[in-house]
mmCIF file of C-alpha atoms and ligand atoms in Angstrom:
data_model
loop_
_atom_site.group_PDB
_atom_site.id
_atom_site.type_symbol
_atom_site.label_atom_id
_atom_site.label_comp_id
_atom_site.label_asym_id
_atom_site.label_seq_id
_atom_site.Cartn_x
_atom_site.Cartn_y
_atom_site.Cartn_z
ATOM 1 C CA VAL A 222 29.092 -7.403 -18.923
ATOM 2 C CA LYS A 223 26.245 -7.125 -16.071
ATOM 3 C CA LEU A 224 24.689 -3.904 -16.052
ATOM 4 C CA ASP A 225 23.354 -2.573 -12.610
ATOM 5 C CA ILE A 226 19.847 -1.333 -13.881
ATOM 6 C CA THR A 227 17.553 -1.606 -10.713
ATOM 7 C CA GLN A 228 20.533 0.779 -8.927
ATOM 8 C CA ASP A 229 20.204 3.594 -12.056
ATOM 9 C CA LEU A 230 16.491 3.401 -11.669
ATOM 10 C CA LEU A 231 16.370 3.615 -8.316
ATOM 11 C CA SER A 232 18.830 6.450 -7.843
ATOM 12 C CA ASP A 233 16.351 8.178 -10.378
ATOM 13 C CA ASN A 234 13.835 7.163 -8.048
ATOM 14 C CA ASP A 235 15.467 9.001 -5.450
ATOM 15 C CA ALA A 236 16.639 12.092 -7.506
ATOM 16 C CA LEU A 237 13.078 12.861 -8.093
ATOM 17 C CA ALA A 238 12.075 12.188 -4.354
ATOM 18 C CA GLU A 239 14.664 14.667 -3.062
ATOM 19 C CA HIS A 240 12.871 17.046 -5.974
ATOM 20 C CA THR A 241 9.688 16.682 -4.485
ATOM 21 C CA ALA A 242 10.907 17.029 -0.525
ATOM 22 C CA LYS A 243 12.691 20.162 -1.436
ATOM 23 C CA LYS A 244 9.775 21.738 -3.128
ATOM 24 C CA LEU A 245 7.484 20.577 -0.107
ATOM 25 C CA ARG A 246 9.575 22.157 2.353
ATOM 26 C CA ASP A 247 10.086 25.481 0.181
ATOM 27 C CA ALA A 248 6.311 25.167 0.578
ATOM 28 C CA GLY A 249 6.494 24.722 4.328
ATOM 29 C CA VAL A 250 4.351 21.431 3.843
ATOM 30 C CA VAL A 251 5.831 18.851 6.285
ATOM 31 C CA CYS A 252 5.483 15.471 3.910
ATOM 32 C CA VAL A 253 4.554 12.746 6.359
ATOM 33 C CA GLY A 254 4.843 8.957 4.822
ATOM 34 C CA LEU A 255 3.040 6.179 6.047
ATOM 35 C CA LEU A 256 3.806 2.281 5.499
ATOM 36 C CA SER A 257 2.511 -1.135 6.848
ATOM 37 C CA SER A 258 0.771 -4.058 5.801
ATOM 38 C CA PRO A 259 -2.493 -4.079 4.677
ATOM 39 C CA GLY A 260 -5.139 -3.752 6.874
ATOM 40 C CA SER A 261 -3.021 -2.165 9.634
ATOM 41 C CA GLY A 262 -4.985 0.690 10.299
ATOM 42 C CA LYS A 263 -3.315 4.171 8.158
ATOM 43 C CA THR A 264 -6.466 5.093 6.707
ATOM 44 C CA THR A 265 -8.718 4.578 10.245
ATOM 45 C CA LEU A 266 -5.505 6.800 11.882
ATOM 46 C CA LEU A 267 -5.677 9.247 9.132
ATOM 47 C CA GLU A 268 -9.512 9.669 9.854
ATOM 48 C CA ARG A 269 -9.028 9.980 13.489
ATOM 49 C CA THR A 270 -6.103 12.446 12.992
ATOM 50 C CA ILE A 271 -8.122 14.743 10.383
ATOM 51 C CA GLU A 272 -10.795 14.982 13.239
ATOM 52 C CA ARG A 273 -9.248 16.222 15.524
ATOM 53 C CA TRP A 274 -6.380 18.736 13.723
ATOM 54 C CA PRO A 275 -7.527 22.131 14.739
ATOM 55 C CA ASP A 276 -8.309 22.608 10.790
ATOM 56 C CA ALA A 277 -8.808 19.740 8.483
ATOM 57 C CA SER A 278 -8.730 21.936 5.456
ATOM 58 C CA ARG A 279 -4.680 22.548 6.349
ATOM 59 C CA LEU A 280 -4.289 18.246 5.901
ATOM 60 C CA ALA A 281 -3.651 16.786 2.214
ATOM 61 C CA VAL A 282 -3.333 13.159 1.922
ATOM 62 C CA ILE A 283 -2.188 10.820 -1.537
ATOM 63 C CA VAL A 284 -3.348 7.473 -0.982
ATOM 64 C CA GLY A 285 -1.846 4.326 -2.644
ATOM 65 C CA ASP A 286 -4.022 1.223 -3.666
ATOM 66 C CA VAL A 287 -3.438 -1.500 -6.294
ATOM 67 C CA ALA A 288 -6.906 -0.631 -6.740
ATOM 68 C CA THR A 289 -9.641 1.390 -6.062
ATOM 69 C CA GLU A 290 -10.759 4.674 -5.067
ATOM 70 C CA ALA A 291 -12.452 3.712 -1.860
ATOM 71 C CA ASP A 292 -9.805 4.646 0.621
ATOM 72 C CA ALA A 293 -9.706 8.570 -0.832
ATOM 73 C CA GLU A 294 -13.549 8.193 -0.766
ATOM 74 C CA ARG A 295 -12.611 7.763 3.009
ATOM 75 C CA LEU A 296 -10.397 10.804 3.393
ATOM 76 C CA ARG A 297 -12.486 13.202 1.283
ATOM 77 C CA ALA A 298 -15.854 12.356 3.412
ATOM 78 C CA ALA A 299 -13.573 12.828 7.168
ATOM 79 C CA GLY A 300 -12.367 16.613 5.219
ATOM 80 C CA VAL A 301 -9.521 16.521 3.371
ATOM 81 C CA ILE A 302 -8.377 16.749 -0.341
ATOM 82 C CA ALA A 303 -7.044 12.975 -0.874
ATOM 83 C CA ILE A 304 -5.667 11.984 -4.112
ATOM 84 C CA GLN A 305 -5.693 8.103 -5.051
ATOM 85 C CA VAL A 306 -3.074 6.761 -6.655
ATOM 86 C CA ASN A 307 -3.955 2.707 -8.474
ATOM 87 C CA THR A 308 -0.905 1.502 -9.137
ATOM 88 C CA GLU A 309 -2.176 -1.476 -11.146
ATOM 89 C CA HIS A 310 -2.348 1.851 -13.751
ATOM 90 C CA HIS A 311 1.970 2.325 -12.775
ATOM 91 C CA GLY A 312 2.263 -1.754 -13.557
ATOM 92 C CA ALA A 313 0.574 -3.073 -10.497
ATOM 93 C CA THR A 314 3.580 -2.481 -8.493
ATOM 94 C CA CYS A 315 2.760 -2.849 -4.610
ATOM 95 C CA HIS A 316 4.471 -0.079 -3.041
ATOM 96 C CA LEU A 317 4.268 4.182 -4.346
ATOM 97 C CA ASP A 318 7.303 5.209 -6.479
ATOM 98 C CA ALA A 319 8.857 9.068 -6.232
ATOM 99 C CA VAL A 320 6.559 9.289 -9.695
ATOM 100 C CA PRO A 321 2.658 9.662 -8.921
ATOM 101 C CA VAL A 322 3.872 11.525 -5.907
ATOM 102 C CA ALA A 323 5.374 14.452 -7.898
ATOM 103 C CA GLU A 324 2.467 14.168 -10.395
ATOM 104 C CA ALA A 325 0.183 14.412 -7.318
ATOM 105 C CA ILE A 326 2.084 17.758 -6.220
ATOM 106 C CA GLU A 327 2.739 19.307 -9.680
ATOM 107 C CA SER A 328 -0.919 21.394 -9.972
ATOM 108 C CA ARG A 329 -1.350 21.716 -6.526
ATOM 109 C CA GLU A 330 -1.345 25.133 -4.681
ATOM 110 C CA LEU A 331 0.441 23.777 -1.929
ATOM 111 C CA GLY A 332 0.895 26.523 0.491
ATOM 112 C CA SER A 333 -2.398 26.383 2.530
ATOM 113 C CA THR A 334 -0.990 23.018 3.468
ATOM 114 C CA ASP A 335 0.730 21.774 6.848
ATOM 115 C CA ILE A 336 0.580 17.958 6.260
ATOM 116 C CA LEU A 337 0.785 15.958 3.417
ATOM 117 C CA PHE A 338 0.310 12.346 4.323
ATOM 118 C CA VAL A 339 1.670 9.532 1.979
ATOM 119 C CA GLU A 340 -0.351 6.704 2.675
ATOM 120 C CA ASN A 341 1.546 3.806 0.956
ATOM 121 C CA VAL A 342 -0.111 0.091 -0.559
ATOM 122 C CA GLY A 343 -0.266 -2.061 1.899
ATOM 123 C CA ASN A 344 2.682 -3.838 2.554
ATOM 124 C CA LEU A 345 5.997 -4.161 4.741
ATOM 125 C CA GLY A 346 8.430 -4.997 2.248
ATOM 126 C CA CYS A 347 8.147 -3.894 -0.703
ATOM 127 C CA PRO A 348 7.854 0.008 -0.109
ATOM 128 C CA GLY A 349 11.299 -0.162 1.686
ATOM 129 C CA GLY A 350 13.816 1.944 -0.577
ATOM 130 C CA TYR A 351 11.690 4.077 -2.578
ATOM 131 C CA LEU A 352 11.804 7.322 -1.348
ATOM 132 C CA LEU A 353 8.488 9.577 -2.684
ATOM 133 C CA GLY A 354 9.742 13.046 -1.362
ATOM 134 C CA GLU A 355 8.679 12.591 2.697
ATOM 135 C CA HIS A 356 10.373 14.159 5.461
ATOM 136 C CA CYS A 357 9.911 11.668 7.861
ATOM 137 C CA ARG A 358 8.485 7.992 8.283
ATOM 138 C CA VAL A 359 6.148 5.951 9.959
ATOM 139 C CA VAL A 360 5.662 2.282 10.186
ATOM 140 C CA LEU A 361 2.760 0.654 11.683
ATOM 141 C CA LEU A 362 2.691 -2.091 13.347
ATOM 142 C CA SER A 363 -1.055 -3.678 14.603
ATOM 143 C CA VAL A 364 -1.187 -6.169 17.659
ATOM 144 C CA THR A 365 -2.692 -8.722 15.450
ATOM 145 C CA GLU A 366 0.297 -9.090 13.016
ATOM 146 C CA GLY A 367 1.899 -10.733 16.276
ATOM 147 C CA ALA A 368 4.696 -9.821 18.114
ATOM 148 C CA ASP A 369 7.519 -11.113 15.228
ATOM 149 C CA LYS A 370 6.754 -8.658 12.152
ATOM 150 C CA PRO A 371 9.737 -5.664 13.334
ATOM 151 C CA LEU A 372 11.846 -9.098 12.898
ATOM 152 C CA LYS A 373 11.108 -10.284 9.602
ATOM 153 C CA TYR A 374 10.671 -6.806 8.075
ATOM 154 C CA PRO A 375 13.633 -5.339 9.181
ATOM 155 C CA LYS A 376 13.601 -2.183 6.876
ATOM 156 C CA ALA A 377 10.350 -1.351 7.896
ATOM 157 C CA ILE A 378 11.965 -0.727 10.857
ATOM 158 C CA LEU A 379 15.830 1.339 10.000
ATOM 159 C CA GLU A 380 13.835 2.870 7.622
ATOM 160 C CA THR A 381 11.502 4.945 9.670
ATOM 161 C CA ASP A 382 11.232 7.970 12.259
ATOM 162 C CA LEU A 383 8.235 6.760 14.163
ATOM 163 C CA ALA A 384 7.175 3.267 15.091
ATOM 164 C CA LEU A 385 3.154 2.996 15.823
ATOM 165 C CA VAL A 386 2.270 -0.272 17.599
ATOM 166 C CA THR A 387 -1.657 0.214 16.621
ATOM 167 C CA LYS A 388 -4.779 -1.874 17.576
ATOM 168 C CA THR A 389 -3.865 -2.123 20.889
ATOM 169 C CA ASP A 390 -7.501 -2.371 22.339
ATOM 170 C CA LEU A 391 -7.053 -5.887 20.444
ATOM 171 C CA ALA A 392 -3.936 -6.982 22.432
ATOM 172 C CA PRO A 393 -6.272 -9.085 24.913
ATOM 173 C CA TYR A 394 -7.568 -11.150 22.230
ATOM 174 C CA VAL A 395 -4.839 -12.359 20.210
ATOM 175 C CA GLU A 396 -2.511 -12.607 22.875
ATOM 176 C CA VAL A 397 0.401 -9.807 21.755
ATOM 177 C CA SER A 398 1.604 -7.665 24.210
ATOM 178 C CA VAL A 399 2.496 -3.948 23.390
ATOM 179 C CA GLU A 400 5.733 -4.466 25.336
ATOM 180 C CA GLY A 401 6.964 -7.362 23.114
ATOM 181 C CA LEU A 402 6.321 -5.865 20.172
ATOM 182 C CA THR A 403 8.636 -3.158 21.432
ATOM 183 C CA VAL A 404 11.041 -5.138 21.932
ATOM 184 C CA ASN A 405 11.546 -6.481 18.677
ATOM 185 C CA ILE A 406 11.666 -3.169 17.355
ATOM 186 C CA ARG A 407 14.125 -2.208 19.403
ATOM 187 C CA ARG A 408 16.227 -5.119 18.884
ATOM 188 C CA LEU A 409 16.822 -3.955 15.675
ATOM 189 C CA LYS A 410 16.508 -0.086 16.469
ATOM 190 C CA PRO A 411 17.795 0.523 20.248
ATOM 191 C CA LYS A 412 16.587 4.255 20.605
ATOM 192 C CA ALA A 413 13.514 3.897 18.113
ATOM 193 C CA ASP A 414 10.787 6.095 19.019
ATOM 194 C CA VAL A 415 7.643 4.206 19.291
ATOM 195 C CA LEU A 416 4.541 5.328 20.701
ATOM 196 C CA ALA A 417 1.287 3.167 21.425
ATOM 197 C CA ILE A 418 -1.737 3.414 19.821
ATOM 198 C CA SER A 419 -5.662 2.706 19.333
ATOM 199 C CA PRO A 420 -7.169 5.166 16.696
ATOM 200 C CA LYS A 421 -10.707 2.292 17.697
ATOM 201 C CA THR A 422 -10.188 3.901 21.257
ATOM 202 C CA GLY A 423 -8.668 6.883 21.024
ATOM 203 C CA ASP A 424 -5.867 5.964 23.184
ATOM 204 C CA GLY A 425 -2.311 7.138 22.490
ATOM 205 C CA LEU A 426 -3.948 9.751 19.908
ATOM 206 C CA GLU A 427 -2.861 12.839 21.515
ATOM 207 C CA ALA A 428 1.097 11.753 21.502
ATOM 208 C CA TRP A 429 0.321 10.965 18.012
ATOM 209 C CA LEU A 430 -0.617 14.921 17.421
ATOM 210 C CA ALA A 431 1.858 16.179 19.453
ATOM 211 C CA TRP A 432 4.808 13.864 17.428
ATOM 212 C CA LEU A 433 3.320 15.409 14.458
ATOM 213 C CA ARG A 434 3.004 18.801 15.682
ATOM 214 C CA ALA A 435 6.812 18.721 16.719
ATOM 215 C CA ARG A 436 7.487 17.828 12.858
ATOM 216 C CA LEU A 437 5.648 20.627 11.360
ATOM 217 C CA ASP A 438 7.690 23.166 13.834
ATOM 218 C CA ALA A 439 10.784 21.737 12.968
ATOM 219 C CA LEU A 440 10.468 22.068 9.576
ATOM 220 C CA ARG A 441 9.203 25.625 9.412
ATOM 221 C CA ALA A 442 12.129 26.532 11.736
ATOM 222 C CA GLY A 443 14.666 25.712 9.170
HETATM 223 N N1 GDP B 521 -10.268 -2.672 16.875
HETATM 224 C C1 GDP B 521 -9.976 -2.017 16.101
HETATM 225 N N2 GDP B 521 -9.776 -1.707 15.132
HETATM 226 C C2 GDP B 521 -9.154 -1.040 13.883
HETATM 227 C C3 GDP B 521 -7.994 -0.269 14.840
HETATM 228 N N3 GDP B 521 -7.531 0.633 13.636
HETATM 229 C C4 GDP B 521 -8.295 0.512 12.714
HETATM 230 N N4 GDP B 521 -9.012 -1.176 12.513
HETATM 231 C C5 GDP B 521 -10.188 -2.107 11.756
HETATM 232 O O1 GDP B 521 -9.010 -2.299 11.258
HETATM 233 C C6 GDP B 521 -10.078 -2.461 9.514
HETATM 234 C C7 GDP B 521 -8.441 -2.263 8.462
HETATM 235 O O2 GDP B 521 -8.106 -0.746 8.516
HETATM 236 P P1 GDP B 521 -7.674 0.163 7.848
HETATM 237 O O3 GDP B 521 -7.796 1.964 7.913
HETATM 238 O O4 GDP B 521 -9.008 0.252 6.331
HETATM 239 O O5 GDP B 521 -6.340 -0.007 7.133
HETATM 240 P P2 GDP B 521 -5.238 0.384 6.518
HETATM 241 O O6 GDP B 521 -5.402 -1.030 5.161
HETATM 242 O O7 GDP B 521 -4.295 0.393 6.917
HETATM 243 O O8 GDP B 521 -5.823 1.881 5.647
HETATM 244 C C8 GDP B 521 -10.765 -1.536 9.802
HETATM 245 O O9 GDP B 521 -11.933 -2.760 9.572
HETATM 246 C C9 GDP B 521 -10.718 -1.161 10.629
HETATM 247 O O10 GDP B 521 -11.972 -0.084 11.134
HETATM 248 C C10 GDP B 521 -7.878 -0.113 16.173
HETATM 249 O O11 GDP B 521 -7.102 0.947 16.536
HETATM 250 N N5 GDP B 521 -8.514 -1.227 16.737
HETATM 251 MG MG1 MG B 522 -5.711 1.935 3.606
#
């Protein structure tokens, strides 16, 4: 007899993620998951977002890495509550699952938060399929990774609500165009929402902030 243990574990994970998503929705908090390869600029984007959000005290971040507290420290320095999850203490996994996220919000007063970001462990493959309780998911694809990555990691495109083509300031140096990446994203998902940004120069950040505000408004409008 072959038992599908993976399926059972995943359905437990999904049930907990659903509980987290409901708890956050009831508290009026929109939960935005960020997914990308290591070094695509997730934490940098959050730092620039925190600087620009009208009230940084209304943002919070749960950040996953295999080891170190480095990203949580960067985010605290930028002015938000940041909870670091080190996956080496959760079986050294290359992605977050619903348990540490649920634990992180368990004892928190959520009413004063607008957006809870969940920065996943840097990886375009492993996080696919693991719901955490996010209401929407964003994938970052930096031009420095090459234009082919959407095609190689299709789940990262298919399971997300927005694709951010990042580090556009570096496009001329790596000979990858924003258009080339966008074409490959849309080969998988013709109607994908795509924004081109450079957290370094600030290009595109207004559109990103508007996208976030629209998610928050939609959640609160029910
Ligand atoms: N040139 C350039 N560098 C960037 C940009 N965004 C992030 N970086 C750099 O990329 C590196 C990795 O960024 P980080 O935010 O730590 O990536 P994470 O691992 O996805 O959280 C850092 O050295 C950042 O300064 C960008 O838009 N342009
Ligand atoms: Mg990071």
